[in-house]
Amino acid sequence: MQEFLVVVNDEEQYSIWAADAEPPAGWQPTGHRGTEQECLDHIDRVWTDIRPKSAR
């Protein structure tokens, strides 16, 4: 089963990334790791305002 990381960018937008790959430039791991669904569920809980930080 593939593991994923939850990553976040400077605009506080969240995504998931394969744990065995380096996140793309501008994205940092949040410390949450799990299955694809576990990571998506985590994002649903923590990303309550999907507007980019600069638009808030």
mmCIF file of C-alpha atoms in Angstrom:
data_model
loop_
_atom_site.group_PDB
_atom_site.id
_atom_site.type_symbol
_atom_site.label_atom_id
_atom_site.label_comp_id
_atom_site.label_asym_id
_atom_site.label_seq_id
_atom_site.Cartn_x
_atom_site.Cartn_y
_atom_site.Cartn_z
ATOM 1 C CA MET A 1 0.000 0.000 0.000
ATOM 2 C CA GLN A 2 1.411 3.376 -0.997
ATOM 3 C CA GLU A 3 1.997 6.001 1.688
ATOM 4 C CA PHE A 4 1.338 9.687 1.200
ATOM 5 C CA LEU A 5 2.281 12.944 2.909
ATOM 6 C CA VAL A 6 0.075 15.968 3.441
ATOM 7 C CA VAL A 7 1.893 18.994 2.045
ATOM 8 C CA VAL A 8 1.132 22.706 2.278
ATOM 9 C CA ASN A 9 2.337 25.732 0.316
ATOM 10 C CA ASP A 10 2.915 29.372 1.287
ATOM 11 C CA GLU A 11 -0.706 30.182 0.386
ATOM 12 C CA GLU A 12 -1.813 27.585 2.976
ATOM 13 C CA GLN A 13 -3.248 25.320 0.287
ATOM 14 C CA TYR A 14 -3.058 21.591 1.030
ATOM 15 C CA SER A 15 -2.408 18.578 -1.143
ATOM 16 C CA ILE A 16 -1.092 15.038 -0.885
ATOM 17 C CA TRP A 17 2.174 13.744 -2.282
ATOM 18 C CA ALA A 18 3.708 10.299 -2.528
ATOM 19 C CA ALA A 19 5.844 9.724 0.582
ATOM 20 C CA ASP A 20 8.698 8.255 -1.451
ATOM 21 C CA ALA A 21 9.039 11.382 -3.622
ATOM 22 C CA GLU A 22 10.414 14.819 -2.824
ATOM 23 C CA PRO A 23 7.594 17.406 -2.621
ATOM 24 C CA PRO A 24 7.643 19.948 -5.467
ATOM 25 C CA ALA A 25 9.221 23.359 -4.973
ATOM 26 C CA GLY A 26 7.118 25.588 -2.746
ATOM 27 C CA TRP A 27 5.449 22.717 -0.878
ATOM 28 C CA GLN A 28 6.434 21.497 2.598
ATOM 29 C CA PRO A 29 5.363 18.360 4.474
ATOM 30 C CA THR A 30 2.999 19.039 7.387
ATOM 31 C CA GLY A 31 4.089 15.958 9.311
ATOM 32 C CA HIS A 32 0.931 13.965 8.534
ATOM 33 C CA ARG A 33 1.525 10.661 6.733
ATOM 34 C CA GLY A 34 -0.821 7.820 5.839
ATOM 35 C CA THR A 35 -2.869 6.190 3.123
ATOM 36 C CA GLU A 36 -4.329 8.349 0.394
ATOM 37 C CA GLN A 37 -7.729 8.354 2.121
ATOM 38 C CA GLU A 38 -6.269 9.095 5.567
ATOM 39 C CA CYS A 39 -4.415 12.084 4.133
ATOM 40 C CA LEU A 40 -7.495 13.353 2.293
ATOM 41 C CA ASP A 41 -9.564 12.982 5.472
ATOM 42 C CA HIS A 42 -6.928 14.956 7.396
ATOM 43 C CA ILE A 43 -7.045 17.742 4.799
ATOM 44 C CA ASP A 44 -10.851 17.850 5.092
ATOM 45 C CA ARG A 45 -10.485 18.408 8.846
ATOM 46 C CA VAL A 46 -7.772 21.080 8.778
ATOM 47 C CA TRP A 47 -8.361 23.038 5.547
ATOM 48 C CA THR A 48 -11.540 24.855 6.481
ATOM 49 C CA ASP A 49 -11.081 27.928 4.246
ATOM 50 C CA ILE A 50 -9.960 26.872 0.783
ATOM 51 C CA ARG A 51 -9.242 30.400 -0.422
ATOM 52 C CA PRO A 52 -5.539 31.129 -0.880
ATOM 53 C CA LYS A 53 -4.031 33.031 2.052
ATOM 54 C CA SER A 54 -3.521 36.105 -0.154
ATOM 55 C CA ALA A 55 -7.264 36.224 -0.942
ATOM 56 C CA ARG A 56 -8.443 36.184 2.677
#
